Amino acid sequence: MASDLPEATVQNILDQESLKWVFVGGKGGVGKTTCSSILAICLASVRSSVLIISTDPAHNLSDAFQQRFTKSPTLVQGFSNLFAMEVDPTVETDDMAGPEGMDSLFSDLANAIPGIDEAMSFAEMLKLVQTMDYATIVFDTAPTGHTLRLLQFPATLEKGLSKLMSLKSRFGGLMNQACIQACMSRMFGIEDEFGEDALLGRLEGLKDVIEQVNRQFKDPDMTTFVCVCIPEFLSLYETERLVQELAKFEIDTHNIIINQVLYDDEDVESKLLRARMRMQQKYLDQFYMLYDDFNITKLPLLPEEVTGVEALKAFSHKFLTPYHPTTSRGNVEETERKVHTLRLQLKAAEEELERIKSG
C-alpha cells in the first residue's frame, strides 16, 4: 500500500540530527550539483552550520550559486551558516616540481596509485574541515567511478605511504630530506619543515584522522549517501551499481532522488513527449520495485535551469513536499475541461470542413 512506503521526500535526512556527513552522487549529468546545493540549503535551515564541498574536477558549485568558490570555505551569499568550497583533485605537472633530478618522481608516484588524486583532494579537505566545527558536511561528488575511489581513500592513503617509504629505501641518499619534504607538501598538504621522524609522526597522525573519519562513514547515524538519477536505463543501472558498492563499503544509503521527471500536468500533444513519458514510467516502476524501502523523491523536469540562490530556494520545497502535477487524469473537473476543449475543436473542424465542401 502507498501508505506503507517511505516518505517521498528528503525530510528524513533533515530530521536525523546526528548526521555529520552527507554524500550526494550518481551518474554524470543527472543534476547532482543542483540536488546537493538544495539539500545543503535545506539542512542550513535546521542546522547551526553546513559546509558543502565539491570533489568533482568539473566544479559546478560556483555556477549553481552564481558565486565564486575556492578551496577554502566561503560563506554563501544570503546565508549566515552555509559555506561552500571546491577542492581540485588533480595534480598539475608544474606543481610536482621538486629538487633537481626528482621532478618526475612525484608524478610517477601519483600515477602509480589509482585514486591518489582523490586521496590528495580528500586529505587537503579533511585537514581543513577537522579544524572547524560544522554541524553537517555535504559532498557534491564526482561521477560514480570517482566517488567509489574516494570512499577507498583510507586504503589509498596507506598504499601511498608505503610507496613513499619504499621509494625512500630504494633511492637512499638521493631521496634526501628536501625530497621527502616536497613530496609531503605536494601529496599530503604538509608544508611545515620537520625532521624525518616528525614527518612520519605527522603522517601517522593524518592516518589516524582518516581512520576515525572512515569509522564515521560506516556509522549510519553519522553518514548517509543520497543517490541522484534520472528515469533512464543507464542511470538505473548506475544507481544499482552504486547501491551495491556502498553496501560493500558498509555506507548507509536510503534516499534516491529521481530528477528530470516528465509529468502530464498539461494537455501534451507531442508524440515525442508522450513516448518519453511512457519510457520514463517504465523505469520509474523499476525504481520503486527495486528500492521499495528507500525514500524516493521525484523532481519534475523544468523548462529553465535552476541557478542562483533564489532559484535554488524556490525549487527546494519540492525536496520536502511530494510533487503533484497541477492536474490529474483522475480529476473530474480536469476531465470535463478536456472534453469541453475537444468539443470546441471538433466544432471548429466541422465548420472548416463545411467551408471546404461549399467551395
CSV table of C-alpha atoms in Angstrom, one decimal:
chain,number,residue,atom,x,y,z
A,1,MET,CA,0.0,0.0,0.0
A,2,ALA,CA,1.1,3.5,-0.7
A,3,SER,CA,0.8,4.4,3.0
A,4,ASP,CA,3.4,1.7,3.8
A,5,LEU,CA,6.0,3.3,1.5
A,6,PRO,CA,8.8,5.5,3.0
A,7,GLU,CA,8.1,9.3,2.7
A,8,ALA,CA,8.8,10.5,-0.8
A,9,THR,CA,11.0,13.5,0.4
A,10,VAL,CA,14.4,14.2,2.0
A,11,GLN,CA,12.8,15.2,5.3
A,12,ASN,CA,14.2,12.1,6.9
A,13,ILE,CA,17.7,13.5,6.4
A,14,LEU,CA,16.8,16.8,8.0
A,15,ASP,CA,15.2,15.0,10.9
A,16,GLN,CA,18.3,12.9,11.6
A,17,GLU,CA,20.2,15.3,13.7
A,18,SER,CA,23.1,13.0,14.3
A,19,LEU,CA,24.1,13.1,10.6
A,20,LYS,CA,27.6,14.6,10.1
A,21,TRP,CA,28.4,13.5,6.5
A,22,VAL,CA,26.0,13.5,3.6
A,23,PHE,CA,27.3,12.3,0.2
A,24,VAL,CA,25.4,13.1,-3.0
A,25,GLY,CA,26.4,11.2,-6.1
A,26,GLY,CA,25.4,9.3,-9.2
A,27,LYS,CA,25.9,9.2,-12.9
A,28,GLY,CA,27.3,12.3,-14.7
A,29,GLY,CA,24.7,14.8,-16.0
A,30,VAL,CA,21.8,13.8,-13.7
A,31,GLY,CA,21.8,17.0,-11.6
A,32,LYS,CA,24.0,16.1,-8.6
A,33,THR,CA,25.2,19.6,-8.0
A,34,THR,CA,21.7,21.1,-8.1
A,35,CYS,CA,20.5,18.5,-5.7
A,36,SER,CA,23.4,18.7,-3.3
A,37,SER,CA,23.2,22.5,-3.3
A,38,ILE,CA,19.4,22.4,-2.5
A,39,LEU,CA,20.0,19.7,0.1
A,40,ALA,CA,22.6,21.9,1.8
A,41,ILE,CA,20.2,24.8,1.8
A,42,CYS,CA,17.5,22.7,3.4
A,43,LEU,CA,20.0,21.4,6.0
A,44,ALA,CA,21.1,25.0,6.7
A,45,SER,CA,17.5,25.8,7.8
A,46,VAL,CA,17.7,23.2,10.6
A,47,ARG,CA,21.5,23.0,11.4
A,48,SER,CA,23.8,25.5,13.1
A,49,SER,CA,26.3,25.4,10.3
A,50,VAL,CA,26.6,23.5,7.0
A,51,LEU,CA,29.5,23.1,4.6
A,52,ILE,CA,29.1,21.9,1.0
A,53,ILE,CA,32.2,20.6,-0.7
A,54,SER,CA,32.6,19.8,-4.4
A,55,THR,CA,35.1,17.0,-5.1
A,56,ASP,CA,34.2,16.9,-8.8
A,57,PRO,CA,37.0,18.0,-11.1
A,58,ALA,CA,34.4,19.8,-13.2
A,59,HIS,CA,33.3,22.1,-10.4
A,60,ASN,CA,29.7,23.4,-10.8
A,61,LEU,CA,29.0,24.8,-7.3
A,62,SER,CA,30.1,28.3,-8.4
A,63,ASP,CA,27.7,28.1,-11.3
A,64,ALA,CA,24.9,26.7,-9.2
A,65,PHE,CA,25.1,29.5,-6.6
A,66,GLN,CA,26.4,32.1,-9.1
A,67,GLN,CA,29.2,32.9,-6.7
A,68,ARG,CA,33.0,32.2,-6.9
A,69,PHE,CA,34.2,29.5,-4.6
A,70,THR,CA,37.8,28.3,-3.9
A,71,LYS,CA,39.5,25.6,-1.9
A,72,SER,CA,38.8,27.5,1.3
A,73,PRO,CA,35.3,27.6,2.8
A,74,THR,CA,33.4,30.7,1.7
A,75,LEU,CA,30.1,32.0,3.1
A,76,VAL,CA,27.3,31.6,0.6
A,77,GLN,CA,25.7,34.9,-0.1
A,78,GLY,CA,22.3,35.3,1.5
A,79,PHE,CA,23.2,32.9,4.3
A,80,SER,CA,24.8,33.2,7.7
A,81,ASN,CA,25.5,29.5,8.3
A,82,LEU,CA,26.1,27.9,4.8
A,83,PHE,CA,29.6,27.6,3.4
A,84,ALA,CA,31.0,26.2,0.2
A,85,MET,CA,34.3,25.1,-1.1
A,86,GLU,CA,35.7,23.5,-4.3
A,87,VAL,CA,38.6,21.1,-3.9
A,88,ASP,CA,40.6,20.4,-7.0
A,89,PRO,CA,41.5,16.6,-7.1
A,90,THR,CA,44.0,17.0,-9.9
A,91,VAL,CA,47.8,17.5,-9.7
A,92,GLU,CA,49.4,19.7,-12.3
A,93,THR,CA,52.8,18.7,-13.5
A,94,ASP,CA,54.2,22.1,-12.6
A,95,ASP,CA,53.0,21.6,-9.0
A,96,MET,CA,55.1,18.4,-8.8
A,97,ALA,CA,58.4,20.1,-9.2
A,98,GLY,CA,61.0,19.2,-6.6
A,99,PRO,CA,64.8,19.0,-6.2
A,100,GLU,CA,66.8,18.5,-9.3
A,101,GLY,CA,66.5,15.0,-10.8
A,102,MET,CA,63.3,14.3,-8.9
A,103,ASP,CA,60.7,16.2,-11.0
A,104,SER,CA,59.2,13.0,-12.4
A,105,LEU,CA,59.3,11.1,-9.2
A,106,PHE,CA,56.2,12.8,-7.7
A,107,SER,CA,54.3,12.4,-11.0
A,108,ASP,CA,55.3,8.8,-11.2
A,109,LEU,CA,54.1,8.3,-7.6
A,110,ALA,CA,50.8,9.9,-8.2
A,111,ASN,CA,50.2,7.9,-11.4
A,112,ALA,CA,51.3,4.6,-9.7
A,113,ILE,CA,48.5,4.7,-7.2
A,114,PRO,CA,44.9,4.7,-8.7
A,115,GLY,CA,42.8,7.2,-6.9
A,116,ILE,CA,45.7,9.1,-5.3
A,117,ASP,CA,44.4,12.4,-6.9
A,118,GLU,CA,41.1,12.0,-5.0
A,119,ALA,CA,43.2,11.0,-1.9
A,120,MET,CA,45.2,14.1,-2.1
A,121,SER,CA,42.0,16.1,-2.5
A,122,PHE,CA,40.4,14.4,0.4
A,123,ALA,CA,43.5,14.9,2.6
A,124,GLU,CA,43.5,18.6,1.9
A,125,MET,CA,39.9,18.9,2.7
A,126,LEU,CA,39.9,16.8,5.9
A,127,LYS,CA,42.9,18.7,7.2
A,128,LEU,CA,40.9,21.9,6.9
A,129,VAL,CA,37.5,20.5,7.9
A,130,GLN,CA,38.8,18.8,11.1
A,131,THR,CA,39.8,22.2,12.4
A,132,MET,CA,36.3,23.6,12.0
A,133,ASP,CA,33.1,22.8,13.7
A,134,TYR,CA,30.5,22.3,11.0
A,135,ALA,CA,27.3,20.5,12.1
A,136,THR,CA,26.9,18.8,8.7
A,137,ILE,CA,29.1,18.4,5.7
A,138,VAL,CA,27.6,17.8,2.2
A,139,PHE,CA,29.7,16.3,-0.5
A,140,ASP,CA,28.9,17.1,-4.1
A,141,THR,CA,30.8,14.2,-5.6
A,142,ALA,CA,32.3,13.3,-9.0
A,143,PRO,CA,30.5,10.7,-11.2
A,144,THR,CA,30.2,7.3,-9.7
A,145,GLY,CA,33.6,5.7,-10.5
A,146,HIS,CA,35.5,8.6,-9.0
A,147,THR,CA,33.2,8.6,-5.9
A,148,LEU,CA,33.8,4.9,-5.2
A,149,ARG,CA,37.6,5.5,-5.3
A,150,LEU,CA,37.1,8.5,-2.9
A,151,LEU,CA,35.4,6.2,-0.5
A,152,GLN,CA,38.5,3.9,-0.7
A,153,PHE,CA,40.7,6.8,0.5
A,154,PRO,CA,42.0,5.2,3.8
A,155,ALA,CA,43.4,2.2,1.9
A,156,THR,CA,44.7,4.5,-0.8
A,157,LEU,CA,46.5,6.7,1.8
A,158,GLU,CA,48.1,3.6,3.4
A,159,LYS,CA,49.3,2.5,0.0
A,160,GLY,CA,50.7,5.9,-0.8
A,161,LEU,CA,52.6,6.0,2.5
A,162,SER,CA,54.0,2.5,1.8
A,163,LYS,CA,55.0,3.6,-1.7
A,164,LEU,CA,56.8,6.6,-0.4
A,165,MET,CA,58.7,4.7,2.2
A,166,SER,CA,59.7,2.1,-0.4
A,167,LEU,CA,61.0,4.9,-2.7
A,168,LYS,CA,62.9,6.3,0.2
A,169,SER,CA,64.6,2.9,0.7
A,170,ARG,CA,65.2,2.4,-3.0
A,171,PHE,CA,66.7,5.8,-3.7
A,172,GLY,CA,68.6,6.1,-0.4
A,173,GLY,CA,70.5,9.3,-0.1
A,174,LEU,CA,69.1,10.6,-3.4
A,175,MET,CA,65.7,11.0,-1.7
A,176,ASN,CA,67.0,13.4,0.9
A,177,GLN,CA,65.2,15.5,3.4
A,178,ALA,CA,64.3,18.1,0.8
A,179,CYS,CA,62.7,15.4,-1.4
A,180,ILE,CA,60.7,14.0,1.4
A,181,GLN,CA,59.5,17.4,2.4
A,182,ALA,CA,58.5,18.3,-1.1
A,183,CYS,CA,56.6,15.1,-1.5
A,184,MET,CA,54.8,15.5,1.8
A,185,SER,CA,53.8,19.0,0.7
A,186,ARG,CA,52.5,18.1,-2.7
A,187,MET,CA,50.8,14.8,-1.7
A,188,PHE,CA,49.5,15.4,1.7
A,189,GLY,CA,49.5,19.1,2.3
A,190,ILE,CA,52.2,19.0,4.9
A,191,GLU,CA,54.1,22.2,4.3
A,192,ASP,CA,55.9,22.8,7.6
A,193,GLU,CA,59.6,21.8,7.9
A,194,PHE,CA,60.1,18.7,10.1
A,195,GLY,CA,62.7,16.1,10.7
A,196,GLU,CA,62.2,12.7,9.3
A,197,ASP,CA,60.8,11.2,12.5
A,198,ALA,CA,58.5,14.2,12.9
A,199,LEU,CA,57.3,13.8,9.3
A,200,LEU,CA,56.5,10.2,9.9
A,201,GLY,CA,54.7,11.1,13.1
A,202,ARG,CA,52.7,13.7,11.2
A,203,LEU,CA,51.7,11.2,8.6
A,204,GLU,CA,50.6,8.7,11.2
A,205,GLY,CA,48.5,11.4,12.8
A,206,LEU,CA,46.9,12.1,9.5
A,207,LYS,CA,46.3,8.4,9.1
A,208,ASP,CA,44.6,8.3,12.5
A,209,VAL,CA,42.3,11.1,11.4
A,210,ILE,CA,41.4,9.3,8.2
A,211,GLU,CA,40.7,6.1,10.1
A,212,GLN,CA,38.5,8.0,12.5
A,213,VAL,CA,36.6,9.5,9.6
A,214,ASN,CA,36.3,6.1,7.9
A,215,ARG,CA,34.7,4.7,11.1
A,216,GLN,CA,32.2,7.6,11.0
A,217,PHE,CA,31.5,6.9,7.3
A,218,LYS,CA,30.4,3.4,8.3
A,219,ASP,CA,28.2,4.6,11.0
A,220,PRO,CA,24.6,5.1,9.7
A,221,ASP,CA,23.9,7.5,12.5
A,222,MET,CA,26.6,9.8,11.2
A,223,THR,CA,26.8,9.2,7.4
A,224,THR,CA,24.4,8.6,4.5
A,225,PHE,CA,24.6,8.6,0.8
A,226,VAL,CA,22.0,10.2,-1.5
A,227,CYS,CA,21.8,8.7,-4.9
A,228,VAL,CA,20.7,11.0,-7.7
A,229,CYS,CA,19.5,9.6,-11.0
A,230,ILE,CA,17.1,10.1,-13.9
A,231,PRO,CA,14.4,7.7,-15.1
A,232,GLU,CA,16.5,6.1,-17.9
A,233,PHE,CA,18.2,2.7,-18.3
A,234,LEU,CA,21.8,3.7,-17.9
A,235,SER,CA,21.0,5.8,-14.8
A,236,LEU,CA,19.1,3.0,-13.2
A,237,TYR,CA,22.0,0.6,-13.9
A,238,GLU,CA,24.5,3.0,-12.5
A,239,THR,CA,22.3,3.6,-9.4
A,240,GLU,CA,22.1,-0.2,-8.8
A,241,ARG,CA,25.9,-0.5,-9.1
A,242,LEU,CA,26.4,2.4,-6.7
A,243,VAL,CA,24.0,1.0,-4.1
A,244,GLN,CA,25.7,-2.4,-4.3
A,245,GLU,CA,29.1,-0.9,-3.9
A,246,LEU,CA,28.0,1.3,-1.0
A,247,ALA,CA,26.8,-1.9,0.7
A,248,LYS,CA,30.3,-3.4,0.3
A,249,PHE,CA,31.8,-0.3,1.9
A,250,GLU,CA,29.2,-0.5,4.7
A,251,ILE,CA,28.0,3.0,3.9
A,252,ASP,CA,24.3,3.7,4.6
A,253,THR,CA,22.0,4.8,1.7
A,254,HIS,CA,18.3,5.0,1.9
A,255,ASN,CA,17.5,8.1,-0.2
A,256,ILE,CA,17.1,8.2,-4.0
A,257,ILE,CA,16.3,11.4,-5.9
A,258,ILE,CA,14.9,10.9,-9.4
A,259,ASN,CA,15.4,14.0,-11.3
A,260,GLN,CA,14.0,15.4,-14.6
A,261,VAL,CA,10.7,13.5,-14.4
A,262,LEU,CA,8.1,14.4,-17.1
A,263,TYR,CA,4.6,14.9,-15.7
A,264,ASP,CA,1.4,15.0,-17.7
A,265,ASP,CA,0.2,18.2,-16.0
A,266,GLU,CA,-1.0,19.8,-19.2
A,267,ASP,CA,-2.5,18.7,-22.5
A,268,VAL,CA,0.5,17.2,-24.1
A,269,GLU,CA,0.0,16.7,-27.8
A,270,SER,CA,3.7,15.9,-28.7
A,271,LYS,CA,4.2,12.3,-29.7
A,272,LEU,CA,7.8,12.6,-28.6
A,273,LEU,CA,6.9,13.8,-25.1
A,274,ARG,CA,4.2,11.0,-24.8
A,275,ALA,CA,6.8,8.4,-25.8
A,276,ARG,CA,9.3,9.8,-23.3
A,277,MET,CA,6.7,9.7,-20.6
A,278,ARG,CA,5.9,6.1,-21.3
A,279,MET,CA,9.7,5.3,-21.3
A,280,GLN,CA,10.2,7.1,-18.0
A,281,GLN,CA,7.2,5.4,-16.4
A,282,LYS,CA,8.7,2.0,-17.2
A,283,TYR,CA,11.9,2.9,-15.3
A,284,LEU,CA,10.1,4.6,-12.5
A,285,ASP,CA,8.2,1.4,-11.9
A,286,GLN,CA,11.5,-0.5,-11.8
A,287,PHE,CA,13.0,2.0,-9.3
A,288,TYR,CA,10.0,1.5,-7.0
A,289,MET,CA,10.2,-2.2,-7.3
A,290,LEU,CA,14.0,-2.4,-6.6
A,291,TYR,CA,14.0,0.2,-3.8
A,292,ASP,CA,10.7,-0.2,-2.1
A,293,ASP,CA,12.3,0.5,1.3
A,294,PHE,CA,14.0,3.8,0.1
A,295,ASN,CA,12.8,7.3,0.4
A,296,ILE,CA,12.4,8.1,-3.3
A,297,THR,CA,12.0,11.8,-4.2
A,298,LYS,CA,10.8,12.6,-7.7
A,299,LEU,CA,11.6,16.0,-9.2
A,300,PRO,CA,10.0,17.5,-12.3
A,301,LEU,CA,11.8,18.4,-15.5
A,302,LEU,CA,11.8,22.2,-15.6
A,303,PRO,CA,11.8,24.5,-18.7
A,304,GLU,CA,14.6,26.5,-17.2
A,305,GLU,CA,17.9,26.0,-15.3
A,306,VAL,CA,18.0,26.2,-11.5
A,307,THR,CA,20.8,28.6,-10.8
A,308,GLY,CA,21.3,31.3,-8.2
A,309,VAL,CA,20.3,31.3,-4.6
A,310,GLU,CA,16.7,32.4,-5.1
A,311,ALA,CA,16.0,29.8,-7.8
A,312,LEU,CA,17.6,27.1,-5.6
A,313,LYS,CA,15.4,28.2,-2.6
A,314,ALA,CA,12.3,28.2,-4.8
A,315,PHE,CA,12.9,24.7,-6.0
A,316,SER,CA,13.8,23.4,-2.5
A,317,HIS,CA,10.2,22.9,-1.4
A,318,LYS,CA,9.9,20.1,-4.0
A,319,PHE,CA,12.5,18.2,-1.9
A,320,LEU,CA,10.3,18.5,1.2
A,321,THR,CA,6.8,18.1,-0.2
A,322,PRO,CA,6.0,15.3,-2.7
A,323,TYR,CA,5.5,16.9,-6.1
A,324,HIS,CA,2.0,16.7,-7.6
A,325,PRO,CA,1.2,17.9,-11.1
A,326,THR,CA,-1.3,20.7,-11.3
A,327,THR,CA,-3.8,18.4,-12.9
A,328,SER,CA,-4.6,14.7,-12.7
A,329,ARG,CA,-6.2,12.3,-15.0
A,330,GLY,CA,-8.5,11.1,-12.3
A,331,ASN,CA,-9.7,14.6,-11.6
A,332,VAL,CA,-13.3,15.1,-12.7
A,333,GLU,CA,-13.1,18.8,-13.3
A,334,GLU,CA,-10.0,18.4,-15.4
A,335,THR,CA,-11.6,15.7,-17.4
A,336,GLU,CA,-14.6,17.8,-18.0
A,337,ARG,CA,-12.3,20.7,-19.1
A,338,LYS,CA,-10.6,18.4,-21.6
A,339,VAL,CA,-13.9,17.2,-23.0
A,340,HIS,CA,-15.1,20.7,-23.4
A,341,THR,CA,-11.9,21.7,-25.3
A,342,LEU,CA,-12.2,18.7,-27.6
A,343,ARG,CA,-15.8,19.6,-28.4
A,344,LEU,CA,-14.8,23.1,-29.3
A,345,GLN,CA,-12.0,21.7,-31.5
A,346,LEU,CA,-14.4,19.3,-33.1
A,347,LYS,CA,-16.9,22.0,-33.8
A,348,ALA,CA,-14.3,24.2,-35.4
A,349,ALA,CA,-13.1,21.3,-37.5
A,350,GLU,CA,-16.6,20.6,-38.7
A,351,GLU,CA,-17.2,24.2,-39.7
A,352,GLU,CA,-13.9,24.2,-41.6
A,353,LEU,CA,-14.9,21.0,-43.4
A,354,GLU,CA,-18.2,22.6,-44.4
A,355,ARG,CA,-16.5,25.7,-45.8
A,356,ILE,CA,-14.2,23.5,-47.9
A,357,LYS,CA,-17.1,21.5,-49.3
A,358,SER,CA,-19.1,24.6,-50.2
A,359,GLY,CA,-16.1,25.8,-52.2
